[in-house]
Coordinates of C-alpha atoms and ligand atoms in Angstrom, one line a residue:
X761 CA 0.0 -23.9 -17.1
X762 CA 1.0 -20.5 -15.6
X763 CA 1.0 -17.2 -17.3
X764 CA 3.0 -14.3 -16.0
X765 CA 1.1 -10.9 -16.8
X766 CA 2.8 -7.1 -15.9
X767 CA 1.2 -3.6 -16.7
X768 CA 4.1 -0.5 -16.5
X769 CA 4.5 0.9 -13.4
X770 CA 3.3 4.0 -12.2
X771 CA 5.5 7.0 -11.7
X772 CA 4.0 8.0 -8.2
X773 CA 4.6 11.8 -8.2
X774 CA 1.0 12.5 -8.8
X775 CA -2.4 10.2 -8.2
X776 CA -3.8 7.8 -10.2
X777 CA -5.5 9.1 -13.3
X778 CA -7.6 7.7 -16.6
X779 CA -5.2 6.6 -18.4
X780 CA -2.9 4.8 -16.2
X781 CA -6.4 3.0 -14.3
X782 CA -7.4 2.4 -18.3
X783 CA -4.3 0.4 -18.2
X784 CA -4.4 -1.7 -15.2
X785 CA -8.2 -2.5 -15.6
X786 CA -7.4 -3.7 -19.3
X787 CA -4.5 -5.8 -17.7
X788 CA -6.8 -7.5 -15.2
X789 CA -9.7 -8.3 -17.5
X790 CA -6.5 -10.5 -19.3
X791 CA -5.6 -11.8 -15.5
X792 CA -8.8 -12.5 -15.0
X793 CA -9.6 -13.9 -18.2
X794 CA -6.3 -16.6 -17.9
X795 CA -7.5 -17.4 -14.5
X796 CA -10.9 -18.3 -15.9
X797 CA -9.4 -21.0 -18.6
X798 CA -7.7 -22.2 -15.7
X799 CA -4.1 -21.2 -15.7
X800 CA -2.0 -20.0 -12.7
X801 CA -1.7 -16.8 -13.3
X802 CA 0.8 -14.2 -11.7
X803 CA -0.2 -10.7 -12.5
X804 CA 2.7 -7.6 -11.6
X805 CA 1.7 -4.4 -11.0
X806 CA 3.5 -1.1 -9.2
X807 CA 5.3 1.7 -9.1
X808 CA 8.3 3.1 -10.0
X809 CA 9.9 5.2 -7.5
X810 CA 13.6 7.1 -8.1
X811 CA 12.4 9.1 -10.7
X812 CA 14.0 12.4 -10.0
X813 CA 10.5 14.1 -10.8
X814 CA 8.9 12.1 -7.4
X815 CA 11.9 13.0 -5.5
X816 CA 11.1 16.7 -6.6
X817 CA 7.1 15.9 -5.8
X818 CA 8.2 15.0 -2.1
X819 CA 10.9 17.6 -1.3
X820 CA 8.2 20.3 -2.5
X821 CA 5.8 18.8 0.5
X822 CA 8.7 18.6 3.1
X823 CA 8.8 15.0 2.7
X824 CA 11.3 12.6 2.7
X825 CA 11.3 10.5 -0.9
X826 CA 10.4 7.5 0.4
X827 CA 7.7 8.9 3.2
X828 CA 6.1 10.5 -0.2
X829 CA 6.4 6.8 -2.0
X830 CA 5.2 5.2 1.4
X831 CA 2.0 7.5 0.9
X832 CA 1.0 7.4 -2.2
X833 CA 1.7 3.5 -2.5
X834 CA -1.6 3.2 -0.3
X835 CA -3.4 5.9 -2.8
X836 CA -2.4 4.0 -5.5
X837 CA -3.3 0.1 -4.5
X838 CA -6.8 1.9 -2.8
X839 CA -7.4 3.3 -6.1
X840 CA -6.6 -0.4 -7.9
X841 CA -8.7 -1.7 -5.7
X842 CA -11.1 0.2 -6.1
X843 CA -11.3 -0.7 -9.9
X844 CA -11.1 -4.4 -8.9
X845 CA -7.9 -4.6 -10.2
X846 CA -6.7 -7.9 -8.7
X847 CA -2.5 -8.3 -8.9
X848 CA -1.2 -10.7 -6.9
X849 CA 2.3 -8.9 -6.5
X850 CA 2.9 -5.1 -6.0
X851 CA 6.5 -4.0 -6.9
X852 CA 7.6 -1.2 -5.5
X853 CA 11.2 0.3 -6.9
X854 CA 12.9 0.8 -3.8
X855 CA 12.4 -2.2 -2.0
X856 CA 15.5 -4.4 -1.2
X857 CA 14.8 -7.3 -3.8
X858 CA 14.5 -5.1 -6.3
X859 CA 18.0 -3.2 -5.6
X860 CA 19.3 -6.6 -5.1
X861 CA 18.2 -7.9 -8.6
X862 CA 19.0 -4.3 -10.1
X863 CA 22.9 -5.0 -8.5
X864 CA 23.0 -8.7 -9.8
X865 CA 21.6 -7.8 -13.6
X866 CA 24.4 -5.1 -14.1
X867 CA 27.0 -7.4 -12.6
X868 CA 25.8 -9.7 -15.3
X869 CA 25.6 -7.4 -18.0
X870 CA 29.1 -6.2 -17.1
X871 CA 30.2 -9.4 -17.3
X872 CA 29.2 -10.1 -20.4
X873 CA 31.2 -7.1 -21.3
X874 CA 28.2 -4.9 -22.6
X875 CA 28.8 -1.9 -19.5
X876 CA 31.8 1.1 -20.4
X877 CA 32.4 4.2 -18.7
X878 CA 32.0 7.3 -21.1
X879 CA 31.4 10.3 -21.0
X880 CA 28.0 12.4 -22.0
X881 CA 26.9 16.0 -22.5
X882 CA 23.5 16.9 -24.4
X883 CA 20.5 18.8 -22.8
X884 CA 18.4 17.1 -20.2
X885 CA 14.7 16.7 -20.0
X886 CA 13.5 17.0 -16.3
X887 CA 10.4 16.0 -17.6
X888 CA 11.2 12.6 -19.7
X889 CA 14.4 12.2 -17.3
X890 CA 15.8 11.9 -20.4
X891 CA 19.0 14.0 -22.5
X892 CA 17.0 14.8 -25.2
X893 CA 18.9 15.4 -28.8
X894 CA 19.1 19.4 -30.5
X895 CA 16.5 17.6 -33.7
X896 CA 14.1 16.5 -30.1
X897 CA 14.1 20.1 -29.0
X898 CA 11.4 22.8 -30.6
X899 CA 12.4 26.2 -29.5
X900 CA 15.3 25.4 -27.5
X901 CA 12.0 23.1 -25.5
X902 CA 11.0 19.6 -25.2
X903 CA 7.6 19.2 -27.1
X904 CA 6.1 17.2 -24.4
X905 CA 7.4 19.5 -21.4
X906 CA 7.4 23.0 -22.9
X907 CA 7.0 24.6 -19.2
X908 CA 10.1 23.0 -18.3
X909 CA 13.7 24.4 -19.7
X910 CA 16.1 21.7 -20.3
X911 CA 19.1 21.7 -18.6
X912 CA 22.5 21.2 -20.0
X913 CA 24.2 18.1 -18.6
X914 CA 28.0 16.7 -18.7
X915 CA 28.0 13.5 -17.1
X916 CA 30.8 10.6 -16.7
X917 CA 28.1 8.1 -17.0
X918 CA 28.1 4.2 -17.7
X919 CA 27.1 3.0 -21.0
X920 CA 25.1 0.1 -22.1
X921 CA 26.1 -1.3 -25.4
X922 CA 22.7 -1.3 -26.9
X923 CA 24.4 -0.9 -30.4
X924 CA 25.3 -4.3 -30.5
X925 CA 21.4 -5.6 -30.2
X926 CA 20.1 -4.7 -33.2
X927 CA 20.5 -7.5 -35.1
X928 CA 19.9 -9.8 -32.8
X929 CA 16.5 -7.8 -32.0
X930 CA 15.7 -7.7 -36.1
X931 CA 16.3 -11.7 -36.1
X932 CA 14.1 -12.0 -33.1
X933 CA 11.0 -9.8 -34.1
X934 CA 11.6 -11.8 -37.5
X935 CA 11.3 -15.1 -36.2
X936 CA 8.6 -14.1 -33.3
X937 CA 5.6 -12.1 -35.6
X938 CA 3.8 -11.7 -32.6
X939 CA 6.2 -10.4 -30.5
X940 CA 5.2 -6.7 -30.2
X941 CA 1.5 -6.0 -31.1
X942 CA -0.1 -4.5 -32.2
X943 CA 1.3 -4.9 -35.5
X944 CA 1.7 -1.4 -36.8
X945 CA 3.3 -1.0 -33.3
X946 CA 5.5 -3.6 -34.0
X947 CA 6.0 -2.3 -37.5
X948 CA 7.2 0.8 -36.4
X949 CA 9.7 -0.8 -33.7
X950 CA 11.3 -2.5 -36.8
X951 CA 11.6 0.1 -38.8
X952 CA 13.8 1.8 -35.7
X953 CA 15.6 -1.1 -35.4
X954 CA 16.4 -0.9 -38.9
X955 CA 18.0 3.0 -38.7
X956 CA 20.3 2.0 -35.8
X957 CA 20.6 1.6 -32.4
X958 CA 22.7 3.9 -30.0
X959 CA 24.1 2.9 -26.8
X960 CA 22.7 4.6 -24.1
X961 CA 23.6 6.0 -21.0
X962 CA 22.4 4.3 -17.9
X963 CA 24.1 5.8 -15.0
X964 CA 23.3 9.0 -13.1
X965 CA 25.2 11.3 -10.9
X966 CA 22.1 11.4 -8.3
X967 CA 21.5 11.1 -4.8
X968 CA 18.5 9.0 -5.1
X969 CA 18.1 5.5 -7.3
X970 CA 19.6 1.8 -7.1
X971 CA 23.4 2.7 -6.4
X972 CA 25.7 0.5 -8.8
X973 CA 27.7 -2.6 -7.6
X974 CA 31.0 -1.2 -8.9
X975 CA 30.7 2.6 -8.9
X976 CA 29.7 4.2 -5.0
X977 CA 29.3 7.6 -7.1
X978 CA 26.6 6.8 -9.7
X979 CA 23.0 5.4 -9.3
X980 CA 20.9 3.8 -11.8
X981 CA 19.5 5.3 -14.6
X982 CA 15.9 5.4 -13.5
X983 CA 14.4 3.7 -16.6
X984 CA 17.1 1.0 -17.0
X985 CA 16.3 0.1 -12.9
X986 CA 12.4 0.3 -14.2
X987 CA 12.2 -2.1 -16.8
X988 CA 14.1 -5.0 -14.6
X989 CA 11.2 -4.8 -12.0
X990 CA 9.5 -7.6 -14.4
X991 CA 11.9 -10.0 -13.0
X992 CA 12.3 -9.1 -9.9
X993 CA 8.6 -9.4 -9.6
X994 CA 9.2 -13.1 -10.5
X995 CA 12.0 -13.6 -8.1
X996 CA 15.2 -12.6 -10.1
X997 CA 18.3 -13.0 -7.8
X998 CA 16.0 -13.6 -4.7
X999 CA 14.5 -16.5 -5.3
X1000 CA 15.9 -19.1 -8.4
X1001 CA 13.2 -21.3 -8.1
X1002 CA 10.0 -18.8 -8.3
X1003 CA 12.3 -17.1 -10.9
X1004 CA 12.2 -21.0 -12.8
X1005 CA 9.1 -20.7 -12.4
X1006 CA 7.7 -17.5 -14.0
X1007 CA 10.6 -16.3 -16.4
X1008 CA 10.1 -15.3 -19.1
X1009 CA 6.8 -13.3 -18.7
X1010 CA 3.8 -14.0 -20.9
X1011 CA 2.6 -11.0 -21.8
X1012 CA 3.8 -7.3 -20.8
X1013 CA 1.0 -5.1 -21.2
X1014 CA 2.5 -1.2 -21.9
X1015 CA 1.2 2.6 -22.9
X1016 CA 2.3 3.3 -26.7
X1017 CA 4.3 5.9 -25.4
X1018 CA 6.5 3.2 -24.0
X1019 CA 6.4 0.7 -26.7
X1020 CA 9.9 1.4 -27.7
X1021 CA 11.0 0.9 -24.1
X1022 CA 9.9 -2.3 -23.7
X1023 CA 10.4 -3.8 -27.1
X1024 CA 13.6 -2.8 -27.8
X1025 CA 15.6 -1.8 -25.3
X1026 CA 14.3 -4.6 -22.5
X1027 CA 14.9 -7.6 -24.6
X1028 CA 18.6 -6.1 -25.6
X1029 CA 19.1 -5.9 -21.6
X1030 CA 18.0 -9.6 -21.4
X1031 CA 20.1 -10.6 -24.0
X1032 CA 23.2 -9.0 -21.9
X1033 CA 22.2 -10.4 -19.3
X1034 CA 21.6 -14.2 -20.7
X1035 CA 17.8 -14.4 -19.9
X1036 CA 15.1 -15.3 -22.1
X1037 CA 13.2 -13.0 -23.2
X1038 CA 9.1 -11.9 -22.7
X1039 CA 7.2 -13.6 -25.3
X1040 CA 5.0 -10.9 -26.2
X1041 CA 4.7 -7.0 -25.6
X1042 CA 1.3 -5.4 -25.9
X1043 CA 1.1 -1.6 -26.7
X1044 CA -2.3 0.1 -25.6
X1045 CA -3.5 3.7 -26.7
X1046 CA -4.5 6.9 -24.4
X1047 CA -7.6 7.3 -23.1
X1048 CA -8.6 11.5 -24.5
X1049 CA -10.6 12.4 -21.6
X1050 CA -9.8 16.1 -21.6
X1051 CA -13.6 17.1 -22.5
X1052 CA -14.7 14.9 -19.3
X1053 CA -17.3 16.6 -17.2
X1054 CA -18.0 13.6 -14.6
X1055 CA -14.3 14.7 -12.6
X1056 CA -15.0 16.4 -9.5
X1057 CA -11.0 17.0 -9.1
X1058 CA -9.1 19.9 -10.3
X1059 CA -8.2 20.2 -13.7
X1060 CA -9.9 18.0 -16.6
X1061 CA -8.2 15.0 -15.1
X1062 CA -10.4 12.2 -14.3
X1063 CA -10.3 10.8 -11.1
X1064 CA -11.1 6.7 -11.6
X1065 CA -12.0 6.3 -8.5
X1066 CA -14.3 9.0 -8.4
X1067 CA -15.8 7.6 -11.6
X1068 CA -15.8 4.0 -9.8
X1069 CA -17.7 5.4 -7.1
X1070 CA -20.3 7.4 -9.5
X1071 CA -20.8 4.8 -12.2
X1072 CA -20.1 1.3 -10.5
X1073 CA -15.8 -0.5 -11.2
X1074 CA -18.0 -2.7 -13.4
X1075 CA -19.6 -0.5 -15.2
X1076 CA -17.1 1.6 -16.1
X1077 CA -14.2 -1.4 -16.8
X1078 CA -17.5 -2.7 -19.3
X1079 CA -16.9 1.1 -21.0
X1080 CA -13.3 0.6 -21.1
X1081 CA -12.8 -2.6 -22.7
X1082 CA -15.8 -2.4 -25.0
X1083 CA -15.7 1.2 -26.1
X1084 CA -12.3 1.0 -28.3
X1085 CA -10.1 -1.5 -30.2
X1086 CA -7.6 -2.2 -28.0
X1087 CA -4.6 -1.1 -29.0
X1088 CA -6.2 2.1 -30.3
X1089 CA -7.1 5.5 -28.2
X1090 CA -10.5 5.5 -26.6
X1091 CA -12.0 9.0 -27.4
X1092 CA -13.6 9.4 -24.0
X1093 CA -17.0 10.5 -23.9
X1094 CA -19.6 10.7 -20.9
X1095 CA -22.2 10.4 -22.9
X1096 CA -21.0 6.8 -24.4
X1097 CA -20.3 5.3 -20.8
X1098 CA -23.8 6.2 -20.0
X1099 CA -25.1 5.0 -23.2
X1100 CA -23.5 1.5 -22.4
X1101 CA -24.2 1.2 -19.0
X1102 CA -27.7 2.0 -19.2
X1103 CA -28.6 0.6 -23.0
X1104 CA -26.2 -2.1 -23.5
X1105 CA -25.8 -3.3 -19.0
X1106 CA -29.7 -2.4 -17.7
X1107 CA -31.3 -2.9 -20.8
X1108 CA -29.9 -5.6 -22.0
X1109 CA -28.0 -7.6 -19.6
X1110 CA -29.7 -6.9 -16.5
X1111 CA -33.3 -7.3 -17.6
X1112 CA -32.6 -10.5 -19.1
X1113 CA -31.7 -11.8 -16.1
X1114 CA -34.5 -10.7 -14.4
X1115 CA -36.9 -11.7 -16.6
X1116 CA -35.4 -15.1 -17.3
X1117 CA -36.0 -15.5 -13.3
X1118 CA -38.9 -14.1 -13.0
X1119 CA -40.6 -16.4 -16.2
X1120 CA -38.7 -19.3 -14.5
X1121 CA -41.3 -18.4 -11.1
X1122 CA -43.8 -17.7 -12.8
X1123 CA -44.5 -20.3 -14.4
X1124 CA -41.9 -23.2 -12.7
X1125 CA -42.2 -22.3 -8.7
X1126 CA -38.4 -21.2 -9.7
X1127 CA -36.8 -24.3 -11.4
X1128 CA -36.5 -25.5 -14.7
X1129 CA -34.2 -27.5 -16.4
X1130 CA -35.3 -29.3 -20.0
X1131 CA -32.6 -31.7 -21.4
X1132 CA -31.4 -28.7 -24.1
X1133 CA -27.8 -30.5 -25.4
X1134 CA -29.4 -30.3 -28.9
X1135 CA -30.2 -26.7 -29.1
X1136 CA -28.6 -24.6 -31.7
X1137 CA -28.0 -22.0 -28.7
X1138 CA -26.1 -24.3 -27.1
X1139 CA -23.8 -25.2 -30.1
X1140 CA -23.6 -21.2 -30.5
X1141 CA -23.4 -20.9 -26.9
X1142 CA -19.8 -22.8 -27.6
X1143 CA -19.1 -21.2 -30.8
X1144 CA -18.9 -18.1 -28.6
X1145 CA -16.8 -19.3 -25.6
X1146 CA -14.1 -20.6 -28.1
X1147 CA -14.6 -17.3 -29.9
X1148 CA -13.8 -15.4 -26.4
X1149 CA -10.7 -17.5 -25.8
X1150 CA -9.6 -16.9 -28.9
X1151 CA -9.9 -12.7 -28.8
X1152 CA -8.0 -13.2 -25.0
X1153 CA -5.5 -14.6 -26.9
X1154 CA -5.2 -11.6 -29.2
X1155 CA -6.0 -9.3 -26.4
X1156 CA -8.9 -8.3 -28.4
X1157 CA -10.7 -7.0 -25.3
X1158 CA -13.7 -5.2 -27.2
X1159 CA -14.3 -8.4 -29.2
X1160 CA -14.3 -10.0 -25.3
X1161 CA -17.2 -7.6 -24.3
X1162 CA -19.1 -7.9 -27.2
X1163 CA -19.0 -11.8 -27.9
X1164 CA -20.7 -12.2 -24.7
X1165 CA -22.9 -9.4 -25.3
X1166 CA -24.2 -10.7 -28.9
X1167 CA -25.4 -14.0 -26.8
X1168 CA -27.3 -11.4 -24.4
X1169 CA -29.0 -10.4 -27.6
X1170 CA -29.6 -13.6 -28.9
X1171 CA -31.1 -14.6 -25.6
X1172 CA -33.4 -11.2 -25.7
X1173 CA -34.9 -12.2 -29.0
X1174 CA -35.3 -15.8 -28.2
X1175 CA -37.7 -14.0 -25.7
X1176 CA -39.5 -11.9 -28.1
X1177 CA -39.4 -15.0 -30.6
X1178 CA -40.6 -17.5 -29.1
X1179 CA -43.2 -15.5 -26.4
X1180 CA -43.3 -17.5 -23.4
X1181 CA -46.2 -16.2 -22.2
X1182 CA -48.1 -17.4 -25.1
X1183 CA -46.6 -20.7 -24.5
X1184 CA -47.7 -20.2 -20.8
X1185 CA -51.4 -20.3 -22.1
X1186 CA -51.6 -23.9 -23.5
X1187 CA -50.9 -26.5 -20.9
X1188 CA -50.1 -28.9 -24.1
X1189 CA -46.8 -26.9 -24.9
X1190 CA -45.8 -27.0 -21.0
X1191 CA -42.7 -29.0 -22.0
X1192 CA -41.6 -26.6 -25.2
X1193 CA -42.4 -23.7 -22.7
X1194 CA -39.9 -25.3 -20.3
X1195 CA -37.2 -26.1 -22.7
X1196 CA -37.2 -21.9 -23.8
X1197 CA -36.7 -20.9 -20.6
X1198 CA -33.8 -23.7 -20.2
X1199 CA -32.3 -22.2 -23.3
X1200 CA -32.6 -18.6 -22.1
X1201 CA -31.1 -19.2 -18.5
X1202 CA -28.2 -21.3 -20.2
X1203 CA -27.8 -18.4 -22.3
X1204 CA -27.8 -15.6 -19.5
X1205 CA -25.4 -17.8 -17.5
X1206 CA -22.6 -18.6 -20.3
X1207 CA -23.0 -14.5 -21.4
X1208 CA -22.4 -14.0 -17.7
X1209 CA -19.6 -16.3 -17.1
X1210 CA -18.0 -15.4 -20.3
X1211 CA -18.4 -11.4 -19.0
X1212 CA -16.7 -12.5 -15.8
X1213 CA -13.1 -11.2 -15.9
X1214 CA -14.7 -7.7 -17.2
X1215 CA -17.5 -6.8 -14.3
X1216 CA -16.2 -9.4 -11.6
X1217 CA -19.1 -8.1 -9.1
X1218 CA -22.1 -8.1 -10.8
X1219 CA -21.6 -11.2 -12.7
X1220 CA -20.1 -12.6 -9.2
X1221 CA -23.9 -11.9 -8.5
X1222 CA -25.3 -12.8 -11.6
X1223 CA -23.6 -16.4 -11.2
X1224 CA -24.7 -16.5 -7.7
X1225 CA -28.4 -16.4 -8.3
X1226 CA -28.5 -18.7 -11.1
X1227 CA -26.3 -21.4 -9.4
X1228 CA -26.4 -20.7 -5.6
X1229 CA -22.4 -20.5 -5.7
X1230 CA -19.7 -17.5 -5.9
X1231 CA -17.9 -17.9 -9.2
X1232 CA -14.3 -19.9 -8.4
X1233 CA -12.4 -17.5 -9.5
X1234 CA -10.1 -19.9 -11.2
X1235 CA -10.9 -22.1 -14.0
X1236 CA -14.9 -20.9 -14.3
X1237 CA -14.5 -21.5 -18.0
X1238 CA -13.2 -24.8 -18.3
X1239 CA -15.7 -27.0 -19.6
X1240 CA -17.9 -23.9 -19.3
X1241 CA -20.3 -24.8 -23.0
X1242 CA -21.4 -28.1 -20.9
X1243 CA -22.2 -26.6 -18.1
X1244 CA -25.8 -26.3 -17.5
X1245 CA -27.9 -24.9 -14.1
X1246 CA -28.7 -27.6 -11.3
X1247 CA -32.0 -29.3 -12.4
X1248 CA -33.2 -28.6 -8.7
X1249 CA -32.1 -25.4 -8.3
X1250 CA -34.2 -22.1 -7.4
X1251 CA -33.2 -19.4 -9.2
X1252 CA -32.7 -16.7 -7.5
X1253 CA -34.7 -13.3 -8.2
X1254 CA -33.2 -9.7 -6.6
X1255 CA -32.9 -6.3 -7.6
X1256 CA -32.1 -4.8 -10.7
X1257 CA -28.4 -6.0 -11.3
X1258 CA -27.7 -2.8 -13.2
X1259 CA -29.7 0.3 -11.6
X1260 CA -30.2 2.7 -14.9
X1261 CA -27.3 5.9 -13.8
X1262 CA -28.3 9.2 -14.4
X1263 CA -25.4 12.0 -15.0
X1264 CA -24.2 14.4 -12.8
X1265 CA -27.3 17.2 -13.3
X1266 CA -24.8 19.9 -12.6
X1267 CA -20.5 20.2 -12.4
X1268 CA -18.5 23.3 -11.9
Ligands
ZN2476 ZN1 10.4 16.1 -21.8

């Protein structure tokens, strides 16, 4: 089974910050996640290039456009990788393919007989690239760019007929509940649907975008050329067969902000354009950082790599997914990330695993491995794996940190329970004191697997000393509740797999 999974992409006139790294890491854990249960799994990520903002962001170095995009193309995939963000395909707007599958989705759309030329006047957001209407302005400003004086604009533009979508949209968020979530997301995108659509301009009289097939004067409105990048990520008028393959996508994962975009407007272009559409949109929150003081870059803006760097990918993906319903905002708070990476990843997670291993060589020479397939912790053991697949299925991420995290718990006061070292004592209880320590390594190993797609490295590790062998990458959680360690194998003891992190003692 394959799964096709894209985050937005980036606008690259400035670096990687919080909330667009909150974004892609939240994306992966999913990629991940599908990997794990055993699908093939393409995941898009990229960035999106002919804003007239990034054009601006160049010129103002002395750079050409794409030199600028060139540039900070390498920032932004170092910065991804950084945060073990693992996409298989980077889109970049200006690439050929993409201006080829741009061209070939207008010519369809015009075909269909949903493109006019009209004419359009209205103030001009340089900001949201966007004409903005007088009820959008407050004090003659845009809300969201106050800095920035919109410009009045009188354009002979092309138009898409977006009017004509709404009621096929309202039939198709009718018959599809899960289409957009989350659900008062979804709500909301009805309730626009239900005032009206407008069509919308998607041409520009610029110098730099996706020129149109039929017009040498006008280029593509930057957000319409945007949104097609989901399929020419999975081949769209490049390759038929890849595009057979991976259209429609599975899951497009997108800020609030964009909701609208993507839920609306996308799935009317599809429409135009005769392709199926996505079969489900997910709408995150922000991450509010501003009271941050971990950043050591200007501004209040967190720098994720930075953070990466100070904190460990892992840790700090743990924070993100397990910190906020997803779908919510995450009120950031350094305090928090330190509270979970030191209370709920050393405390908890880490010293169980070195316990368990060092109880296991104790007492075992470093194997042990009881016949435990009637333990009640091996049933719950299950009940939690199916309860994980279930929440990636919802994209309930923080119920996909904690699950795992409530076996790590279980497994802790298992310890406490029954006291192994008690048991140790009495050479008659040898084979009880054996079948503990079974339960408590399965334990550690399923929390562990199941934590997999959300701290790839140190469970990577944590796998890798109770097994001998690198997780696969790919299917590590099928058949995963019958999975038990080697009976011969010798666990593994290291360092702590969580050092305890101490904050910064002093930030300017
Ligand atoms: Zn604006």
């Amino acid at each position: 089974m394959r799964f096709y999974l894209t985050t937005a992409i980036d606008y690259c006139n400035g670096k990687p910050h919080l909330g667009t790294a909150y974004e892609k890491v939240t994306a992966d854990v999913l990629a991940r996640a599908h990997r794990a249960r055993g699908r093939d799994v393409r995941f898009l990520m990229g960035n999106d290039e002919h804003a007239i903002k990034i054009e601006q962001a160049a010129r103002d170095r002395g750079l050409e456009p794409i030199a600028w995009c060139d540039q900070m193309e390498a920032l932004f995939r170092e910065t991804w990788d950084a945060l073990g963000c693992s996409y298989d395909v980077f889109i970049r707007t200006t690439e050929p393919r993409h201006h080829r599958a741009v061209q070939e989705f207008l010519r369809r759309i015009k075909d269909g007989g949903d493109l006019y030329l009209g004419s359009y006047e209205g103030w001009f957001c340089t900001g949201c690239e966007a004409f903005k209407k007088p009820e959008e302005l407050t004090d003659e400003r845009c809300p969201d760019h106050v800095s920035l004086v919109p410009k009045w604009l009188k354009e002979e533009n092309w138009f898409f007929r977006l009017s004509k979508y709404r009621d096929p949209l309202l039939a198709h968020f009718k018959d599809n509940p899960t289409f957009v979530q989350p659900d008062f997301r979804r709500n909301e995108l009805v309730a626009f649907l239900e005032r009206g659509l407008e069509d919308v301009s998607i041409s520009r009289r610029t110098t730099w975008g996706v020129p149109f097939p039929f017009d040498s004067e006008a280029k593509v409105y930057v957000w319409f050329d945007a949104l097609i990048n989901y399929a020419t990520g999975a081949g769209f008028a490049t390759d038929d067969k890849e595009f057979a393959t991976w259209w429609p996508a599975d899951l497009h994962i997108v800020g609030k902000d964009i909701t609208r975009f993507h839920g609306i407007q996308w799935p009317a272009m599809l429409l135009a354009a005769g392709l199926p559409l996505p079969r489900r949109i997910f709408g995150h929150g922000y991450v509010n950082a501003l009271g941050s003081r971990l950043s050591k870059s200007a501004g209040s803006k967190v720098d994720p790599k930075d953070l990466a760097d100070h904190v460990t990918a892992d840790a700090l993906r743990y924070y993100l997914c397990r910190e906020a319903a997803y779908g919510a905002d995450l009120e950031w708070s350094d305090e928090r990330l330190y509270a979970r990476a030191n209370s709920d990843l050393a405390n908890s997670l880490g010293n169980l695993l070195s316990r368990a291993t060092a109880m296991v060589h104790k007492w075992f020479g470093g194997t042990v491995s009881a016949d435990i397939s009637n333990s009640p912790l091996v049933e719950e053991a299950r009940v939690a794996i199916a309860r994980v697949e279930a929440a990636v299925d919802l994209c309930a991420l923080q119920e996909v940190a904690s699950i795992p995290m409530e076996l790590v718990a279980k497994a802790n006061l298992h310890v406490d329970q029954k006291a192994p070292w008690a048991l140790a004592k009495d050479p008659a209880r040898r084979e009880e004191l054996a079948y503990v320590l079974t339960e408590i390594i399965h334990l550690t190993f399923i929390a562990g697997s199941l934590l997999l797609p959300i701290m790839p490295t140190k469970m990577g590790e944590l796998i890798r000393r109770l097994t001998g062998s690198a997780p696969l990458g790919h299917g590590d959680w099928v058949n995963l509740g019958t999975r038990f360690i080697a009976k011969d194998r010798v666990l593994e003891q290291g360092t702590p797999l969580f050092p305890r992190i101490e904050p910064p003692t002093s930030e300017t």
